[in-house]
PDB file of C-alpha atoms in Angstrom:
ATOM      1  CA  UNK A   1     -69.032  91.026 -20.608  1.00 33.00           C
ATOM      2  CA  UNK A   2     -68.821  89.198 -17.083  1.00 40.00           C
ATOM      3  CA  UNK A   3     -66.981  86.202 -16.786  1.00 45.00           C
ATOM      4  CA  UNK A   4     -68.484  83.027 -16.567  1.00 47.00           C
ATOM      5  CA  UNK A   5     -68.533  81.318 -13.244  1.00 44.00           C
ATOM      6  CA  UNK A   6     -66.029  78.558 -12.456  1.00 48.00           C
ATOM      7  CA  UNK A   7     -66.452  75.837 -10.009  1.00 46.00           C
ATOM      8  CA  UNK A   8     -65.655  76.471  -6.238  1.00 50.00           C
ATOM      9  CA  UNK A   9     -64.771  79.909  -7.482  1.00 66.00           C
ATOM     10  CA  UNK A  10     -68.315  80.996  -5.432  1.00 78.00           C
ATOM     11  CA  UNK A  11     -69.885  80.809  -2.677  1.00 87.00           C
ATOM     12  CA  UNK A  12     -72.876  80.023  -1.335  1.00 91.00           C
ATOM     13  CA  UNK A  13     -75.258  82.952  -1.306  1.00 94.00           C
ATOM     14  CA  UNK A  14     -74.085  84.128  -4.480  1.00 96.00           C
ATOM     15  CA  UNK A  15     -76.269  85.281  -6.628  1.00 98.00           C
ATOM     16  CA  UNK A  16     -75.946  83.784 -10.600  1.00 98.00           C
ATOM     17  CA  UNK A  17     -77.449  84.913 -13.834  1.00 98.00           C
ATOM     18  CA  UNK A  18     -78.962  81.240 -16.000  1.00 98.00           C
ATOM     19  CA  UNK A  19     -78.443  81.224 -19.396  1.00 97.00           C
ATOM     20  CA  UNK A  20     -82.013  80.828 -20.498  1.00 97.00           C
ATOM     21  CA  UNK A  21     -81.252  77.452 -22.742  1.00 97.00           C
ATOM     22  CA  UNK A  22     -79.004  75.581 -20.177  1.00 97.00           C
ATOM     23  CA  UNK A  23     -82.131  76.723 -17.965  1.00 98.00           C
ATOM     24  CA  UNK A  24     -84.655  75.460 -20.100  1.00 97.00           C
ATOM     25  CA  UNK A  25     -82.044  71.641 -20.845  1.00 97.00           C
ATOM     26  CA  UNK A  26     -81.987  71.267 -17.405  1.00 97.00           C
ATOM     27  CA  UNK A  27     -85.301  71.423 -16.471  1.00 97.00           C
ATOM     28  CA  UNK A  28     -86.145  69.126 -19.561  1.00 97.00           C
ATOM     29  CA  UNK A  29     -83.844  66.650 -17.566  1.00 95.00           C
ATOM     30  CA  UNK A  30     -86.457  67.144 -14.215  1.00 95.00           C
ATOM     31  CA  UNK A  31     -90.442  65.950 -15.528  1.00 96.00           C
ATOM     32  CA  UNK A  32     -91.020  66.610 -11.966  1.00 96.00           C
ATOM     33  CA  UNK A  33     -91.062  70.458 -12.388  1.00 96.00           C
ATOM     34  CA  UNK A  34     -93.221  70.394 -15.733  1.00 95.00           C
ATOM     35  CA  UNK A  35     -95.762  73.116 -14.853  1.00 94.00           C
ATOM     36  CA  UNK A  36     -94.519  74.279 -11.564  1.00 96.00           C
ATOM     37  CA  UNK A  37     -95.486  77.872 -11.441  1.00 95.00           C
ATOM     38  CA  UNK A  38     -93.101  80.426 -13.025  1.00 96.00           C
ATOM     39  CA  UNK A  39     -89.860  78.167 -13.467  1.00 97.00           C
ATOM     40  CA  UNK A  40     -89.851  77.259 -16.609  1.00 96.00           C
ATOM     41  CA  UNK A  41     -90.024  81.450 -17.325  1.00 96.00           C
ATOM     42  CA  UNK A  42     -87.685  82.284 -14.529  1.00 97.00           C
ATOM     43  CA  UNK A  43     -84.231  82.989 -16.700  1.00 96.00           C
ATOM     44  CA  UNK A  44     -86.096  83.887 -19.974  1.00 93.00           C
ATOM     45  CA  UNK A  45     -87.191  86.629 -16.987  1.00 93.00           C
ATOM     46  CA  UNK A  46     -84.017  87.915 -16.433  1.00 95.00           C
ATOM     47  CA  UNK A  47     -84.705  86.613 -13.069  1.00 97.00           C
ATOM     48  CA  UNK A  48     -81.215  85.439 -11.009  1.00 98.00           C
ATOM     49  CA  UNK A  49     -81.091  82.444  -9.271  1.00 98.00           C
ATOM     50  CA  UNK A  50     -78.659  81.489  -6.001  1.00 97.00           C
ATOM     51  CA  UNK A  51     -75.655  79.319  -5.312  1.00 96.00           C
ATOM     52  CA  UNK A  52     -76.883  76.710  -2.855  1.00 94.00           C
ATOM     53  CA  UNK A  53     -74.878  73.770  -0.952  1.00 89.00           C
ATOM     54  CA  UNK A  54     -74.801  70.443  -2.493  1.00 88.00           C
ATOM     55  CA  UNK A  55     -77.515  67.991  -1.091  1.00 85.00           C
ATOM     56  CA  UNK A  56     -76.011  64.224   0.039  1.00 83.00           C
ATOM     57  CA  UNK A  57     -75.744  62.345  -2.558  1.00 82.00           C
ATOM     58  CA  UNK A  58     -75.756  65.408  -5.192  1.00 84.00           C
ATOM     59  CA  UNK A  59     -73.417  64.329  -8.183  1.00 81.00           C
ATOM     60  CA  UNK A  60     -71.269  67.282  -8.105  1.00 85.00           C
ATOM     61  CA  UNK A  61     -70.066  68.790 -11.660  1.00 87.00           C
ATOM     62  CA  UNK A  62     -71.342  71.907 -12.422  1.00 93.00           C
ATOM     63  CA  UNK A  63     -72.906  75.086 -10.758  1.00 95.00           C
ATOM     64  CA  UNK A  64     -75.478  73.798  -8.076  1.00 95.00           C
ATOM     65  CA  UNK A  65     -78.258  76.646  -7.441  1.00 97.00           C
ATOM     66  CA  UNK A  66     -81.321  77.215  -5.960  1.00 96.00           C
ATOM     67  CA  UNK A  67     -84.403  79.864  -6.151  1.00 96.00           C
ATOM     68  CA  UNK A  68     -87.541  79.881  -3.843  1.00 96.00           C
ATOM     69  CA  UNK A  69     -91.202  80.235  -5.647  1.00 97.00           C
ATOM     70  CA  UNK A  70     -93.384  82.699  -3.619  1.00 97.00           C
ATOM     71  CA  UNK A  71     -95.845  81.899  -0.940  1.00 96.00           C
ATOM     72  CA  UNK A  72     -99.161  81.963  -3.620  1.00 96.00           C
ATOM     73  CA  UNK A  73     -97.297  79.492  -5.674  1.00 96.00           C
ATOM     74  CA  UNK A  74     -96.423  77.254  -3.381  1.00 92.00           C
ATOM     75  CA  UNK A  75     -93.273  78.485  -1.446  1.00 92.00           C
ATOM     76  CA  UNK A  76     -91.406  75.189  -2.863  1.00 95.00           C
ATOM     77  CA  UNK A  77     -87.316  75.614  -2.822  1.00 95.00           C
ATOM     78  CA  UNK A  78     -86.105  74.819  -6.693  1.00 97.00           C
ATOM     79  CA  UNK A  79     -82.876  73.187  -6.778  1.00 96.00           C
ATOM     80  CA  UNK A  80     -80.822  72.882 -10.095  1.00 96.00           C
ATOM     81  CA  UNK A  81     -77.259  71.782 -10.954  1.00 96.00           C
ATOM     82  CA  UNK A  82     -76.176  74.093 -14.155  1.00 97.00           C
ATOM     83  CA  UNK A  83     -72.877  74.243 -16.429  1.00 96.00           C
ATOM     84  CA  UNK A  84     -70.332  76.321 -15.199  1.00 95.00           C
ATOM     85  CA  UNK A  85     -70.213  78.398 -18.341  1.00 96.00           C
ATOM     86  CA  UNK A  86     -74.145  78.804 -18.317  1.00 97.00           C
ATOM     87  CA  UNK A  87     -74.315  81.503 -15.022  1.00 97.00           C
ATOM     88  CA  UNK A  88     -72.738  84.518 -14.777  1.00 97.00           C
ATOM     89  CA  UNK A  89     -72.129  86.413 -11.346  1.00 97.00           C
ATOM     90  CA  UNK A  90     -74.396  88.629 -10.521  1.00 97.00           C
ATOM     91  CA  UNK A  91     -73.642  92.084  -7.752  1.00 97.00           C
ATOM     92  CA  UNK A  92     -74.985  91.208  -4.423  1.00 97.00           C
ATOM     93  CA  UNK A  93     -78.232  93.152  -3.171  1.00 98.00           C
ATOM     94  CA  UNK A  94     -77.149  95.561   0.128  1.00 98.00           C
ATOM     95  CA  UNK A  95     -79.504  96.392   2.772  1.00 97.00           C
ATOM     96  CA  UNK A  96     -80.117 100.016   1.208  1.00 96.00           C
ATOM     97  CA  UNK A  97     -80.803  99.082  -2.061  1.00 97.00           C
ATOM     98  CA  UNK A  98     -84.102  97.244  -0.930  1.00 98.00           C
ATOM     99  CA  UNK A  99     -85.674  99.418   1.004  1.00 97.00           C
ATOM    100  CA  UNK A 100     -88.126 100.328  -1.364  1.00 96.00           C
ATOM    101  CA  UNK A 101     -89.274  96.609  -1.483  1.00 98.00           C
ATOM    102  CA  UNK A 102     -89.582  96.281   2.581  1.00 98.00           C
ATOM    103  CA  UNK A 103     -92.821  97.405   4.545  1.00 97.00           C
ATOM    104  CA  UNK A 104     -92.918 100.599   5.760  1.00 97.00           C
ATOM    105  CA  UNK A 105     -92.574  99.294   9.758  1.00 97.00           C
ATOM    106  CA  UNK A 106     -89.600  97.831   8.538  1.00 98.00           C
ATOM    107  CA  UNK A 107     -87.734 101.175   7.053  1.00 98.00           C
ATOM    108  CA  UNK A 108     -86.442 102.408  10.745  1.00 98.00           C
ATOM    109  CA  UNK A 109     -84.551  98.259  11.280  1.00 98.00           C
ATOM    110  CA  UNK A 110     -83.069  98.332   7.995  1.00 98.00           C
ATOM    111  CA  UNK A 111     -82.166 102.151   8.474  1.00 98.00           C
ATOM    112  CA  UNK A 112     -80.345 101.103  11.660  1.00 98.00           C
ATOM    113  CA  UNK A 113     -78.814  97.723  10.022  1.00 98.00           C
ATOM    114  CA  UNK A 114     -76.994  99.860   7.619  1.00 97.00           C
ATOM    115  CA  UNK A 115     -75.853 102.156   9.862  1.00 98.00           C
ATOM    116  CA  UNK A 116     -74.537  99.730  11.923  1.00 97.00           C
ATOM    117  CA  UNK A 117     -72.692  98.316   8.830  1.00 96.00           C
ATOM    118  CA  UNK A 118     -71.406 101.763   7.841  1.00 95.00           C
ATOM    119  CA  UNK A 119     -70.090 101.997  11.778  1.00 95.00           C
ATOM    120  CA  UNK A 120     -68.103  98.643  11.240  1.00 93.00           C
ATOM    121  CA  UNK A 121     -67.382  99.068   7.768  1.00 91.00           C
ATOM    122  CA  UNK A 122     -69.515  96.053   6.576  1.00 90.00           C
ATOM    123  CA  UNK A 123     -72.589  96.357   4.531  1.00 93.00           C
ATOM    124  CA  UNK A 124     -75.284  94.136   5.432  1.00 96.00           C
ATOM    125  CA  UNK A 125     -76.133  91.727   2.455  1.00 98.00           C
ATOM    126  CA  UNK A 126     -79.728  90.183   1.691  1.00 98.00           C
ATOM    127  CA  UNK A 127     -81.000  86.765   0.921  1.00 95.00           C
ATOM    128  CA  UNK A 128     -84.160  85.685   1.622  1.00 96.00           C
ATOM    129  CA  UNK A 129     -87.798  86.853   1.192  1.00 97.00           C
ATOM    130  CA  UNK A 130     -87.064  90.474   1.013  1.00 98.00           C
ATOM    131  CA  UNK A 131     -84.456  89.936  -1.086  1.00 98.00           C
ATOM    132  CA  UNK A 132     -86.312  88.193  -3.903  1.00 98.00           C
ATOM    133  CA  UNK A 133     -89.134  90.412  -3.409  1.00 98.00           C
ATOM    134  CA  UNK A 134     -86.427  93.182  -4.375  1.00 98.00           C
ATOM    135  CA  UNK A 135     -85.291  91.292  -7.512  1.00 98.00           C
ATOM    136  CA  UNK A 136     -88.858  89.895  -8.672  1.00 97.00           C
ATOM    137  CA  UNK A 137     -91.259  92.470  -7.393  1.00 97.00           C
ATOM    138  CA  UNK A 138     -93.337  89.272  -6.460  1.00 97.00           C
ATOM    139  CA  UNK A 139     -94.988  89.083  -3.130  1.00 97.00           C
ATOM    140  CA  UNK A 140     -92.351  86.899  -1.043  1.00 98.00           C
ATOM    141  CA  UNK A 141     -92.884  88.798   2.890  1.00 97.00           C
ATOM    142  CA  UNK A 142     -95.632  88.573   4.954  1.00 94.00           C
ATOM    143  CA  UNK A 143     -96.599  89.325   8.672  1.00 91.00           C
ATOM    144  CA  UNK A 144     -94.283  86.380   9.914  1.00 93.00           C
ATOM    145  CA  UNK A 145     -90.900  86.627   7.815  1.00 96.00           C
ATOM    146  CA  UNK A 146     -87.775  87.379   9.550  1.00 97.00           C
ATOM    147  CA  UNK A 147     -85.293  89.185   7.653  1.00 98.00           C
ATOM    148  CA  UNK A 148     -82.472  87.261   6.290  1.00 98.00           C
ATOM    149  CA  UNK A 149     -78.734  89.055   6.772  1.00 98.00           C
ATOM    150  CA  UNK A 150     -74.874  88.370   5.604  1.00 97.00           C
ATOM    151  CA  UNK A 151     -72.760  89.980   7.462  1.00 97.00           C
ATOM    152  CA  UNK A 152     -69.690  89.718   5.650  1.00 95.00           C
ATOM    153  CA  UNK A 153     -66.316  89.929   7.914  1.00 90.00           C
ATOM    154  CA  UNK A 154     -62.923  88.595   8.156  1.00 86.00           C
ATOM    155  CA  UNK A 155     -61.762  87.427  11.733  1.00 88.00           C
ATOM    156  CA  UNK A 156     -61.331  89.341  14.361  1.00 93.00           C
ATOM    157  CA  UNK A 157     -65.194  89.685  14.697  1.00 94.00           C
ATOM    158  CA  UNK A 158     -65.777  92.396  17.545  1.00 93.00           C
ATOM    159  CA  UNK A 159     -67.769  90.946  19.978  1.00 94.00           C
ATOM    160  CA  UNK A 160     -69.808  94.794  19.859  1.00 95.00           C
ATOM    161  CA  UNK A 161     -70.929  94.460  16.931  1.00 96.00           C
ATOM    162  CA  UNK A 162     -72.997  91.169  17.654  1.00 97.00           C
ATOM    163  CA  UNK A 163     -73.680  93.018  20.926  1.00 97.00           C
ATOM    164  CA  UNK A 164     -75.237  95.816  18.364  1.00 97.00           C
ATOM    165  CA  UNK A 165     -77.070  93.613  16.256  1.00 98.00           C
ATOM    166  CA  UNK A 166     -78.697  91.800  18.969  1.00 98.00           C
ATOM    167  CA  UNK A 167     -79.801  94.799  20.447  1.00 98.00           C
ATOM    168  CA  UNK A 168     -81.493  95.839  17.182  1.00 98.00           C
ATOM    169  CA  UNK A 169     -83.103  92.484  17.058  1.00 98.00           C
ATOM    170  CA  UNK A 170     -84.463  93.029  20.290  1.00 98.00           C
ATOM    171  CA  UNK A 171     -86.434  96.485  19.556  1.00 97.00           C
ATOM    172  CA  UNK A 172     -87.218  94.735  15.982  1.00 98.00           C
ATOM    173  CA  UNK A 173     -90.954  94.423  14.180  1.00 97.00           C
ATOM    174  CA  UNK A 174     -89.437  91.274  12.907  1.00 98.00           C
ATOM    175  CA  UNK A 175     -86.467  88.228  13.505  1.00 98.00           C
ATOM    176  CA  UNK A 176     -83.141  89.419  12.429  1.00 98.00           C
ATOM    177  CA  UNK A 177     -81.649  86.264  11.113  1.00 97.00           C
ATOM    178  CA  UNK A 178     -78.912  85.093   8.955  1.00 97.00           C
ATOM    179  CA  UNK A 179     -75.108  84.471   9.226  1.00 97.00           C
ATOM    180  CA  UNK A 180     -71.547  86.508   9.640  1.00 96.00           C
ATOM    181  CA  UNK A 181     -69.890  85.555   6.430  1.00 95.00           C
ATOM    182  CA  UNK A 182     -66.104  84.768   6.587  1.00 92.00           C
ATOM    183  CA  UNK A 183     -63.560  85.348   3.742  1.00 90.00           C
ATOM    184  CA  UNK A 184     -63.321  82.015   2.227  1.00 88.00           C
ATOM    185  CA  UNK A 185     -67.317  81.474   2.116  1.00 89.00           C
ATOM    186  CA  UNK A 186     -68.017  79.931   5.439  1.00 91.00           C
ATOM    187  CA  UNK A 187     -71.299  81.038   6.849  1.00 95.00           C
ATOM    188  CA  UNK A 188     -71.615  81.305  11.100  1.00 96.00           C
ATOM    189  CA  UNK A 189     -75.288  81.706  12.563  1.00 97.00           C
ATOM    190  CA  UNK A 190     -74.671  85.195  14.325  1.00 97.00           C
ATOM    191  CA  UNK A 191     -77.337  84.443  16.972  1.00 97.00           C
ATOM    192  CA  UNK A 192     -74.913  81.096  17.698  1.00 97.00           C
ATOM    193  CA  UNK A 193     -71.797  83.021  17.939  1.00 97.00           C
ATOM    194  CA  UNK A 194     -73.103  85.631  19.913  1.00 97.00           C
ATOM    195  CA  UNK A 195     -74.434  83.030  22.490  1.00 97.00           C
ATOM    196  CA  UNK A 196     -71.654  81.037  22.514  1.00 97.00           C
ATOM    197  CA  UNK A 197     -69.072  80.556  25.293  1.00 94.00           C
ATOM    198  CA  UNK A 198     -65.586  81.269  24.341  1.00 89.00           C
ATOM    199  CA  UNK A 199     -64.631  77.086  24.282  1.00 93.00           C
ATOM    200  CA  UNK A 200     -67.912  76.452  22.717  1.00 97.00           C
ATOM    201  CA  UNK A 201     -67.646  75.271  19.297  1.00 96.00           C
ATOM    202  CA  UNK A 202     -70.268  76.809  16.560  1.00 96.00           C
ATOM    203  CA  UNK A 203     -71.176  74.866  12.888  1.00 95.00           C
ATOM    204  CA  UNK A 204     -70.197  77.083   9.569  1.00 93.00           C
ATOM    205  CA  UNK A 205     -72.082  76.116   6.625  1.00 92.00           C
ATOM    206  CA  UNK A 206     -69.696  76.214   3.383  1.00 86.00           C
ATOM    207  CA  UNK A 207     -71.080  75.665  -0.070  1.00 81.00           C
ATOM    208  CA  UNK A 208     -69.188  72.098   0.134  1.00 80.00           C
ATOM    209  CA  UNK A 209     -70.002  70.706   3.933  1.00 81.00           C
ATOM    210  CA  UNK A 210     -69.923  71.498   7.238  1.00 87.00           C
ATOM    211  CA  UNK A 211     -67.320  72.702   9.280  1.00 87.00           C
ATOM    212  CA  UNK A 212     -66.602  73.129  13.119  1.00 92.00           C
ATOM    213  CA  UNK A 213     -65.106  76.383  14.611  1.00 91.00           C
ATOM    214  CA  UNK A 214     -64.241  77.118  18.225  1.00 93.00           C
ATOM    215  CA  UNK A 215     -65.785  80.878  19.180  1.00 95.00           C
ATOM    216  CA  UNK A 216     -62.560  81.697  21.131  1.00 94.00           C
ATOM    217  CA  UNK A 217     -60.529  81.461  17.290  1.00 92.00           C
ATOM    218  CA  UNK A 218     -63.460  83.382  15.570  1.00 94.00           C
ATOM    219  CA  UNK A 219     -62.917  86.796  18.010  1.00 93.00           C
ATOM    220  CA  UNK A 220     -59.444  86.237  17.603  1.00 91.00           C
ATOM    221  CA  UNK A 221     -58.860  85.210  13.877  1.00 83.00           C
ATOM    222  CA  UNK A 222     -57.011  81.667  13.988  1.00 75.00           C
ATOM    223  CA  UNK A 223     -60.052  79.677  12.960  1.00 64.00           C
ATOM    224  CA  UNK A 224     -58.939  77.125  10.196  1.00 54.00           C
ATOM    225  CA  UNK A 225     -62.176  75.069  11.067  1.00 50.00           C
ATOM    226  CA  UNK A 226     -62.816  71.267  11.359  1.00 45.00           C
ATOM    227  CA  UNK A 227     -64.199  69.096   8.869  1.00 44.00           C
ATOM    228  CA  UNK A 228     -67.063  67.286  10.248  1.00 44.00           C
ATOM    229  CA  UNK A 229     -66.850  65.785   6.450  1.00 42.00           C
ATOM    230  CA  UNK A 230     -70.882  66.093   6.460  1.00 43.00           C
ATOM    231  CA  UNK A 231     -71.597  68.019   3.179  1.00 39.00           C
ATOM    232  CA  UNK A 232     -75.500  69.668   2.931  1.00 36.00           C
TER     233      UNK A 232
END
C-alpha cells in the first residue's frame, strides 16, 4: 500500500489520490460548493486531484490541492486543504502515456516533445487540460488550449534544449507552455528563462512562495534562490 503523504514532503504539481470521506468532510466544511457539478463525486470516482500553492492568507495544516471542472461545467478551479493522511501519491502522467487523449493534429508535437525528452534524458510531464482529459476522459481541450509541460531537470539546464523546445513551439498547432522543474520543487517559466539575459533574474513558483533566481546560476547550477517572502 502507498504511503500516505506528509507535509512539504510534495510538490506542487503532484498529483494525490482523496480519501473519499476526508473528501466528502471537507467539502461539508465549504456550503459554497453544494451542487457544483461533479465534486462532490470526484474521489468516490477514483478521480486524483493536484497539489496546489497555498493562497495568502490560507491557514496552512494539511495537504492543500486543487482540481479544475471542465469547460461545460463551468471551468471553475476547486481548491481544498485535506489531512495529510487522507491523499496518497499518485505516478505522474508522461507525455506518451496521453497521447491517446490528445487530437490527432497534436500526435506529431507530442511525438517530438518526447523525443526531445528521450535526447536529454528528461521526460516531459503533463498538467493541465490534456492531462485531466487523460485521467477523466472528460472533455477539458478545445481549439484554443495550449499544452501544459514539466520539464523536470536539475541545474545545469543546457541552454539547447530550451533552444529545442522553442523551436518546436514555433512549428506547433498549439502554445507549448509550462515550467522546467528543479529538484527541490521550484517551478521556472521556460519561455522566461529562455528569454532571459544572463543577469536577468526569473520568478520560481514553489508550493510555499515565490522565489527569485538569477538565469546566469540556473545554466550553471549555483541557484539557491531569493525569498521574495510572497507565498501564492
Amino acid at each position: 500500500m502507498a504511503e500516505p503523504a506528509r507535509p512539504g514532503c510534495h510538490r506542487r504539481h503532484d498529483l494525490l489520490d482523496p480519501e473519499p470521506g476526508a473528501w466528502a468532510a471537507a467539502l461539508a466544511a465549504r456550503p459554497d460548493l453544494a451542487g457544483v457539478p461533479r465534486v462532490a463525486d470526484w474521489a468516490r470516482g477514483g478521480w486524483p486531484v493536484i497539489l496546489r500553492r497555498w493562497n495568502p492568507g490560507e491557514a496552512r495544516d494539511g495537504i492543500p490541492v486543487g482540481l479544475p471542472l471542465p469547460p461545460a461545467d463551468g471551468k471553475r478551479r476547486i481548491g481544498l486543504t485535506l489531512p495529510a493522511e487522507a491523499v496518497r501519491p499518485r505516478p505522474p502522467v508522461t507525455v506518451a502515456q496521453a497521447l491517446d487523449a490528445a487530437p490527432p493534429a497534436w500526435h506529431p508535437t507530442l511525438t517530438a516533445l518526447d523525443a526531445l525528452g528521450r535526447r536529454h534524458d528528461r521526460a516531459p510531464l503533463l498538467f493541465g487540460s490534456l492531462l485531466w482529459q487523460h485521467l477523466t476522459g472528460l472533455a477539458y481541450l478545445s481549439g484554443r488550449s495550449d499544452l501544459d509541460l514539466l520539464w523536470p531537470v536539475a541545474p545545469p539546464i543546457d541552454p539547447r534544449f530550451l533552444d529545442a523546445l522553442a523551436a518546436l513551439d514555433a512549428d506547433a498547432p498549439m502554445r507549448l507552455d509550462g515550467e522546467i522543474l528543479l529538484p527541490d520543487g521550484r517551478g521556472v517559466n521556460w519561455r522566461e528563462l529562455h528569454a532571459a539575459a544572463p543577469d536577468d533574474d526569473v520568478l520560481a513558483k514553489h508550493r510555499d512562495g515565490l522565489v527569485l533566481c538569477a538565469a546566469r546560476d540556473l545554466f550553471t547550477g549555483r541557484c539557491a534562490g531569493e525569498a521574495t517572502g510572497e507565498a501564492a
